[in-house]
Coordinates of C-alpha atoms in Angstrom, one line a residue:
M1 CA 28.4 -2.7 -14.4
K2 CA 25.3 -2.4 -16.6
K3 CA 23.1 -2.2 -13.5
F4 CA 25.3 0.6 -12.1
L5 CA 25.1 2.6 -15.3
F6 CA 21.4 2.2 -15.5
C7 CA 21.0 3.4 -11.8
L8 CA 23.3 6.3 -12.5
L9 CA 21.3 7.3 -15.6
F10 CA 18.0 6.9 -13.7
I11 CA 19.2 9.1 -10.9
S12 CA 20.5 11.8 -13.3
Q13 CA 17.1 11.8 -15.0
I14 CA 15.3 12.4 -11.7
V15 CA 17.6 15.3 -10.9
V16 CA 17.0 16.9 -14.3
A17 CA 13.2 16.3 -14.0
N18 CA 13.1 17.8 -10.6
G19 CA 15.0 21.0 -11.5
D20 CA 18.1 22.6 -9.9
S21 CA 16.4 23.8 -6.7
D22 CA 14.8 20.4 -5.8
Q23 CA 16.5 18.2 -3.4
L24 CA 15.7 14.4 -3.5
S25 CA 16.2 12.2 -0.5
T26 CA 15.5 8.4 -1.0
F27 CA 15.8 5.6 1.6
T28 CA 14.4 2.3 2.4
L29 CA 12.9 1.6 5.8
P30 CA 13.7 -1.6 7.8
S31 CA 10.1 -2.7 7.0
G32 CA 10.9 -2.6 3.2
I33 CA 9.1 0.6 2.4
R34 CA 11.0 2.8 -0.1
V35 CA 10.5 6.5 0.7
N36 CA 11.1 9.4 -1.8
I37 CA 11.1 13.0 -0.5
V38 CA 11.4 16.0 -2.9
E39 CA 12.0 19.3 -1.2
A40 CA 12.1 22.6 -3.3
S41 CA 13.0 26.2 -2.6
F42 CA 10.1 28.3 -1.3
S43 CA 9.0 31.3 -3.3
K44 CA 6.4 33.8 -2.2
V45 CA 5.3 34.0 -5.8
M46 CA 4.1 30.3 -5.7
F47 CA 2.0 30.7 -2.6
K48 CA -0.4 33.1 -1.0
V49 CA 1.4 34.3 2.1
E50 CA -0.5 36.2 4.8
L51 CA 1.5 38.1 7.4
C52 CA 0.3 38.3 11.0
K53 CA -1.6 41.5 11.9
G54 CA 0.7 44.2 13.0
S55 CA 3.9 42.4 11.7
E56 CA 6.1 43.0 8.7
D57 CA 7.7 39.6 8.7
S58 CA 5.8 37.0 10.7
V59 CA 3.9 34.6 8.5
C60 CA 0.5 33.5 9.8
L61 CA -1.0 31.7 6.9
I62 CA 0.3 30.1 3.6
D63 CA -2.5 29.3 1.1
G64 CA -5.0 30.0 3.9
K65 CA -3.5 27.4 6.2
I66 CA -1.2 27.5 9.2
P67 CA 2.3 26.5 7.9
H68 CA 4.1 23.6 9.7
G69 CA 7.8 23.8 10.0
T70 CA 8.3 27.5 10.5
S71 CA 8.9 29.6 13.6
G72 CA 6.9 32.6 12.3
G73 CA 9.2 33.6 9.5
A74 CA 9.0 32.7 5.8
P75 CA 10.1 29.2 5.1
N76 CA 13.1 28.4 3.0
T77 CA 11.7 25.2 1.4
Y78 CA 8.4 23.3 0.9
L79 CA 7.8 19.6 0.6
K80 CA 7.0 19.2 -3.0
E81 CA 6.5 15.5 -3.0
L82 CA 6.5 12.5 -0.6
A83 CA 5.9 9.1 -2.0
I84 CA 6.2 5.5 -0.7
E85 CA 6.6 2.3 -2.6
Y86 CA 6.0 -1.2 -1.3
K87 CA 6.0 -4.4 -3.3
G88 CA 5.3 -2.6 -6.5
A89 CA 2.5 -0.4 -5.2
A90 CA 3.3 3.4 -5.0
Y91 CA 1.5 6.2 -3.2
R92 CA 1.9 10.0 -3.2
L93 CA 1.2 11.3 0.2
D94 CA -0.4 14.7 1.1
T95 CA 2.4 17.3 1.8
S96 CA 0.2 20.4 2.1
S97 CA 1.4 23.0 4.6
M98 CA 4.7 21.2 5.1
F99 CA 7.7 23.6 5.1
N100 CA 11.4 23.3 6.0
A101 CA 10.6 19.7 6.3
W102 CA 13.6 17.5 5.6
G103 CA 16.7 19.5 4.7
G104 CA 18.5 16.5 3.2
R105 CA 19.2 14.9 6.6
P106 CA 19.7 11.1 6.9
L107 CA 17.0 8.7 7.9
G108 CA 18.3 8.7 11.4
Y109 CA 21.3 8.2 13.7
P110 CA 21.9 4.7 15.0
G111 CA 21.2 4.4 18.7
S112 CA 19.6 7.8 18.8
I113 CA 16.7 8.7 16.5
R114 CA 15.0 7.7 13.3
Y115 CA 13.1 10.5 11.6
F116 CA 10.8 8.3 9.5
G117 CA 9.2 4.9 10.1
G118 CA 6.3 2.8 9.1
F119 CA 5.1 -0.6 7.9
C120 CA 2.7 -2.2 5.4
Y121 CA 0.4 -5.1 6.1
D122 CA 0.3 -5.7 2.4
E123 CA 0.5 -3.7 -0.9
K124 CA -2.7 -1.8 -0.2
N125 CA -2.6 -1.2 3.6
C126 CA 0.2 0.9 5.2
A127 CA 1.0 3.4 8.0
V128 CA 4.0 5.8 7.9
R129 CA 5.0 8.7 10.1
G130 CA 7.8 11.2 10.3
I131 CA 9.4 13.9 12.4
F132 CA 10.0 17.0 10.3
S133 CA 11.8 20.3 10.5
D134 CA 13.9 21.2 13.6
G135 CA 13.9 23.4 16.6
G136 CA 10.8 25.5 17.3
G137 CA 9.3 24.5 13.9
S138 CA 9.4 20.8 14.5
F139 CA 6.2 18.8 13.7
V140 CA 5.1 15.3 13.1
A141 CA 2.9 13.9 10.3
E142 CA 1.3 10.5 9.8
W143 CA -0.4 8.9 6.8
V144 CA -2.3 5.7 6.4
V145 CA -3.0 3.8 3.2
V146 CA -6.2 1.7 3.4
G147 CA -7.4 -0.3 0.5
G148 CA -5.0 1.5 -1.8
V149 CA -6.2 5.0 -0.7
S150 CA -3.8 7.3 1.2
E151 CA -4.8 9.9 3.8
R152 CA -2.9 12.2 6.1
T153 CA -4.1 11.7 9.6
V154 CA -1.9 14.1 11.5

């Protein structure tokens, strides 16, 4: 019972710390990697949004980069944080230009698709990848951790 109350208190602190508009998704991969995804509401005030030439609503660049996860319109959410943990080691992964990424969906559907996967050789060497967004805005991303340093490769 004490363990349950501690977990409940811990989760409630995460929700308060992340704010009302943040959505937390947490799961553990079959390889033992724990994944934490924080997605937040998109606001044009927080980003530099550039519309496509000759358009009143098609977004071409966000913060000077092509946005992933949109089909030309303004995104609804942005990936605020993506972190992995394995055997006590934790890494924050690069989430730049990742929009409408997760939407609170499950890790996958048995016998059909798994949206996120990866493995670690040890605490300092890992590879993870995911399928994000949906429909015309779908994209993939991949990260490696080598010697304790993470880098987004795709």
